[in-house]
mmCIF file of C-alpha atoms in Angstrom:
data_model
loop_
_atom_site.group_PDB
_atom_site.id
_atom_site.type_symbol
_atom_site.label_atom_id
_atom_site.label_comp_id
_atom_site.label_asym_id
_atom_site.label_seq_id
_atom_site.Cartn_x
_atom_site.Cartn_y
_atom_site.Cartn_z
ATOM 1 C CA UNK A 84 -8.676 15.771 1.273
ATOM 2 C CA UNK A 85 -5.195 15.580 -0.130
ATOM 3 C CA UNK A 86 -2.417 14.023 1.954
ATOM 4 C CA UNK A 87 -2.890 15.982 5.177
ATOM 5 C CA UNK A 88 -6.409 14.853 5.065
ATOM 6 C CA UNK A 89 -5.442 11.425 4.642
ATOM 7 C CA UNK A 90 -2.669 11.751 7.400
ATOM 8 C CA UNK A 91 -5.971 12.885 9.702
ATOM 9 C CA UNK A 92 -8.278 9.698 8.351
ATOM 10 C CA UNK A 93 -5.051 7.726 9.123
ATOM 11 C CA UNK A 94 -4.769 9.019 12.717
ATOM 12 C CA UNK A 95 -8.443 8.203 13.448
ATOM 13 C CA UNK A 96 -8.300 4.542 12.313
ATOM 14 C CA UNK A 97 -5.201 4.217 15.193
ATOM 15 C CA UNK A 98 -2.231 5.272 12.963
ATOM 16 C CA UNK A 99 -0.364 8.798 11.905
ATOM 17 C CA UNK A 100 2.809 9.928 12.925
ATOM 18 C CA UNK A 101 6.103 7.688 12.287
ATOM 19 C CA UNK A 102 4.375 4.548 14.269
ATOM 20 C CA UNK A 103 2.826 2.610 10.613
ATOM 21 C CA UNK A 104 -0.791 2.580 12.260
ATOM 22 C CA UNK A 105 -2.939 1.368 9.443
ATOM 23 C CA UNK A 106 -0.195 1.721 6.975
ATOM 24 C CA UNK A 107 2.097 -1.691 6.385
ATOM 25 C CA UNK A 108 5.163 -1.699 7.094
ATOM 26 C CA UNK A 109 7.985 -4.540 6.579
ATOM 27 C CA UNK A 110 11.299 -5.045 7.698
ATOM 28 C CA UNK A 111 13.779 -7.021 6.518
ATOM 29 C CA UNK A 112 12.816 -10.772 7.725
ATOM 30 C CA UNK A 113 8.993 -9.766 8.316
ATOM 31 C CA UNK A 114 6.074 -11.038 6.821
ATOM 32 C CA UNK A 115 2.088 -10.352 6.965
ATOM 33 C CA UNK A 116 -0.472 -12.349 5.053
ATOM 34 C CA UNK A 117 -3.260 -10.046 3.734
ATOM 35 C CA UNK A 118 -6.554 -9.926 1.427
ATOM 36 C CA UNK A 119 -6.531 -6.992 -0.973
ATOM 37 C CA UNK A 120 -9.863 -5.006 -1.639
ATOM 38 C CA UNK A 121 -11.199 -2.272 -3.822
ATOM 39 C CA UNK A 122 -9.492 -0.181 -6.210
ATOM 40 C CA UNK A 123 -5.328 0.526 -6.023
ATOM 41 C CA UNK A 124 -4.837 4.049 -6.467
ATOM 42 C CA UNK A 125 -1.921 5.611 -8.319
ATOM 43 C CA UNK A 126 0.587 7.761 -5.997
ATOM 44 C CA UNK A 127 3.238 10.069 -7.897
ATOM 45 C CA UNK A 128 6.195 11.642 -5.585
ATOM 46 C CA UNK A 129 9.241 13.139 -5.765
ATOM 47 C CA UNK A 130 12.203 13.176 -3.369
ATOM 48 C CA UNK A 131 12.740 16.816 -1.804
ATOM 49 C CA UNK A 132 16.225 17.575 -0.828
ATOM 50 C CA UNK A 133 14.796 20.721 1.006
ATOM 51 C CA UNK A 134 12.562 19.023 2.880
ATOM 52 C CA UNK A 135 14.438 15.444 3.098
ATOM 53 C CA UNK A 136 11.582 13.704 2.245
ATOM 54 C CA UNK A 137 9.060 12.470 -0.570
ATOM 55 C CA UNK A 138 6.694 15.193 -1.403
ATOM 56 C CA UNK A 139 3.160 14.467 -3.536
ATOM 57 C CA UNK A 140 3.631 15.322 -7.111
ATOM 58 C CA UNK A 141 1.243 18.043 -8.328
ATOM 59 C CA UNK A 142 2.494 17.875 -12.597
ATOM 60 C CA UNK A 143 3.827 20.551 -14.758
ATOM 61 C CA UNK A 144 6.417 22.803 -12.528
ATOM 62 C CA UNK A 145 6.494 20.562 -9.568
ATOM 63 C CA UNK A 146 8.702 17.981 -12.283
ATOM 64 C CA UNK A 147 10.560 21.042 -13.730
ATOM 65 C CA UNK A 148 11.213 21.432 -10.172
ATOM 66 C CA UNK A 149 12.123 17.888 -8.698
ATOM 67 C CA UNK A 150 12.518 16.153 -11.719
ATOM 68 C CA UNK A 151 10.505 12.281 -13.088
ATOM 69 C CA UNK A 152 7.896 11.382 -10.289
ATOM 70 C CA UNK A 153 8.163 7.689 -8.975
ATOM 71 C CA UNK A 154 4.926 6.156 -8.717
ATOM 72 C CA UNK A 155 3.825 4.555 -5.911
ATOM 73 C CA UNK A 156 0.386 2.506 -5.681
ATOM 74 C CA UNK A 157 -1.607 2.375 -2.176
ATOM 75 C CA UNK A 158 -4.293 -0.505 -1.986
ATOM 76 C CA UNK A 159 -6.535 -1.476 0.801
ATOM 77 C CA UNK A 160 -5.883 -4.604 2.695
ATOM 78 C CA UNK A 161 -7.342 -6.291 6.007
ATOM 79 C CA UNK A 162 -4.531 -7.927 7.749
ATOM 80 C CA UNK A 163 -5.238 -11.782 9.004
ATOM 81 C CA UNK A 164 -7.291 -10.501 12.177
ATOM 82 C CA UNK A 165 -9.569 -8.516 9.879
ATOM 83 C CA UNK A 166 -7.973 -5.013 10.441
ATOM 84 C CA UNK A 167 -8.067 -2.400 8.059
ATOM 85 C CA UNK A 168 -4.324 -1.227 6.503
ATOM 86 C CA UNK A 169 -3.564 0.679 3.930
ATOM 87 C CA UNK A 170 -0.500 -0.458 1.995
ATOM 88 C CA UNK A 171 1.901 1.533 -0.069
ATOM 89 C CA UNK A 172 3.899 -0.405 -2.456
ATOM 90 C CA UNK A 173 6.419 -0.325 -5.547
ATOM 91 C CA UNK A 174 5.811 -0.479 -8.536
ATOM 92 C CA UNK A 175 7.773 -3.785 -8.775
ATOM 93 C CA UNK A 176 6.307 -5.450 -5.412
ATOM 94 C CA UNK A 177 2.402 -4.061 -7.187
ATOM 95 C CA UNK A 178 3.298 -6.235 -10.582
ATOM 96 C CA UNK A 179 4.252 -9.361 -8.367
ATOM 97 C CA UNK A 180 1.432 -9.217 -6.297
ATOM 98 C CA UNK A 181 -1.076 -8.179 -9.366
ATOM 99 C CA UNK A 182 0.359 -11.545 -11.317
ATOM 100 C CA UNK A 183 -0.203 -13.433 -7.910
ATOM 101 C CA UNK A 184 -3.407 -12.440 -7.590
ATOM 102 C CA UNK A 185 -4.392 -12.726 -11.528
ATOM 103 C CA UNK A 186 -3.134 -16.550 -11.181
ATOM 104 C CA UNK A 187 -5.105 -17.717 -8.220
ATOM 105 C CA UNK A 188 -8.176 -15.513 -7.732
ATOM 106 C CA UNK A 189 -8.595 -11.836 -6.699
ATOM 107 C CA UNK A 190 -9.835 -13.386 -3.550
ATOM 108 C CA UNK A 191 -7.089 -15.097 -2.547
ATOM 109 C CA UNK A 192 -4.890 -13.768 1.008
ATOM 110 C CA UNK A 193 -1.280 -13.345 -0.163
ATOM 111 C CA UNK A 194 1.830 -13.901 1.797
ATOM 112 C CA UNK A 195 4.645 -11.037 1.083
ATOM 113 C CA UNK A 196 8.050 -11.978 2.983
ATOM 114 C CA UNK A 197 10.475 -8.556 2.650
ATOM 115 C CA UNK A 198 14.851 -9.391 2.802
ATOM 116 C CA UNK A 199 16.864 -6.891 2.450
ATOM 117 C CA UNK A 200 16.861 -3.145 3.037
ATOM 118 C CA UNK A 201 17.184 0.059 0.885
ATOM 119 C CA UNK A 202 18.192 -0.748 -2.601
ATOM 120 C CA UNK A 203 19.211 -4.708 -1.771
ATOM 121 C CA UNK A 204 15.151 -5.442 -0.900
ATOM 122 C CA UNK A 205 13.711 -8.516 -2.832
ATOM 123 C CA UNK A 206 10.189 -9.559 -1.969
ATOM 124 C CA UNK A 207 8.700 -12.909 -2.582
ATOM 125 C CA UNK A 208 4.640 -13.250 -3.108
ATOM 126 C CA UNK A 209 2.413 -16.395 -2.508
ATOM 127 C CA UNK A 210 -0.874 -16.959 -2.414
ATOM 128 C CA UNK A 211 -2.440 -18.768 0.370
ATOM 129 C CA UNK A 212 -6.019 -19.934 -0.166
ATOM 130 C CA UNK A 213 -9.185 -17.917 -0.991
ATOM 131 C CA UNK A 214 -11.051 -15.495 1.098
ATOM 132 C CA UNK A 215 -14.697 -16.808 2.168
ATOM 133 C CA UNK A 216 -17.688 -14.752 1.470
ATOM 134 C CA UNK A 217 -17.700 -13.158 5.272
ATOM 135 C CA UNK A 218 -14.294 -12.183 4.901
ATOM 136 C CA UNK A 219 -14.809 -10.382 1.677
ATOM 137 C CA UNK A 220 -17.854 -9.444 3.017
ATOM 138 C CA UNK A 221 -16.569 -7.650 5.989
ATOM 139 C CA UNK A 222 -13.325 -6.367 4.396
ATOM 140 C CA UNK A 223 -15.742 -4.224 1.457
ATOM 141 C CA UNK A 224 -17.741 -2.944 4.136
ATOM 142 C CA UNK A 225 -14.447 -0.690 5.781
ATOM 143 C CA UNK A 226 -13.670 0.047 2.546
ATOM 144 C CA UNK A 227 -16.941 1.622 2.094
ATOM 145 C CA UNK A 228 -16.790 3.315 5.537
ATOM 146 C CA UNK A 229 -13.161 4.612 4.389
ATOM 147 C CA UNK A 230 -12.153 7.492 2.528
ATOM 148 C CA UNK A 231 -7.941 7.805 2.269
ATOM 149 C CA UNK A 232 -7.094 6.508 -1.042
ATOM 150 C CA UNK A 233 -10.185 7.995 -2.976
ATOM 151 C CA UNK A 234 -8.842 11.430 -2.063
ATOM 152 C CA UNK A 235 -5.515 11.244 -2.336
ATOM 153 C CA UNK A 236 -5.427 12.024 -5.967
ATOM 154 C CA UNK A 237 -2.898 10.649 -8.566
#
């Protein structure tokens, strides 16, 4: 399915374009409490002057050609009304939130709060109770309906 594919799956869950949709997005001063599910996936990109804007990293000449890929993880997550998001993160903001979640239960919702912007961003994680079973429940069952971040590739 490859990115465009996923852009497609994206636009049919209520997202695509430059609006977020099922993607999360923070600005500085926002916060979203969330439950991770499934697997993160691995996302490599690099930045392409030509086209002013991150391009999916295919190996071999693509890094001759842009140079070290940045890796980027995507995870599933239902926000706190039980919708489906996908969420792109760091690699730094995926190693806070993995220790989070390692320390108080992969069930657990976790609070991210974004300051900043562009290279002065700082994030701060906390975990805010556990998930019941019909929460987990429901949030494995539109992962299983879902396809994105299994065919992305990385």
């Amino acid at each position: 399915m490859g990115w465009k594919g996923a852009r497609e799956a994206a636009k049919q869950y209520g997202g695509g374009g430059g609006g977020g949709g099922m993607f999360v997005k923070l600005k500085d001063g926002d916060r979203i409490t969330v439950l991770f599910g499934g697997t993160p996936h691995i996302c490599r990109k690099h930045w392409d002057e030509g086209e002013g804007r991150s391009v999916f990293c295919a190996g071999g000449e693509c890094c001759e050609k842009h140079g070290p890929a940045r890796s980027s993880y995507l995870s599933y997550c239902h926000d706190d009304k039980g919708n489906l998001m996908i969420w792109e993160m760091s690699h730094t903001l995926f190693e806070m939130i993995g220790e989070e979640l390692e320390d108080e239960g992969f069930d657990s919702f976790v609070q991210v709060k974004r300051k900043g912007e562009r290279k002065n961003t700082r994030y701060s994680v906390t975990a805010r109770g556990s998930a019941d079973k019909r929460q987990i429940a429901n949030l494995d069952a539109d992962i299983e309906e879902s396809e994105p971040l299994t065919t992305m590739g990385g």
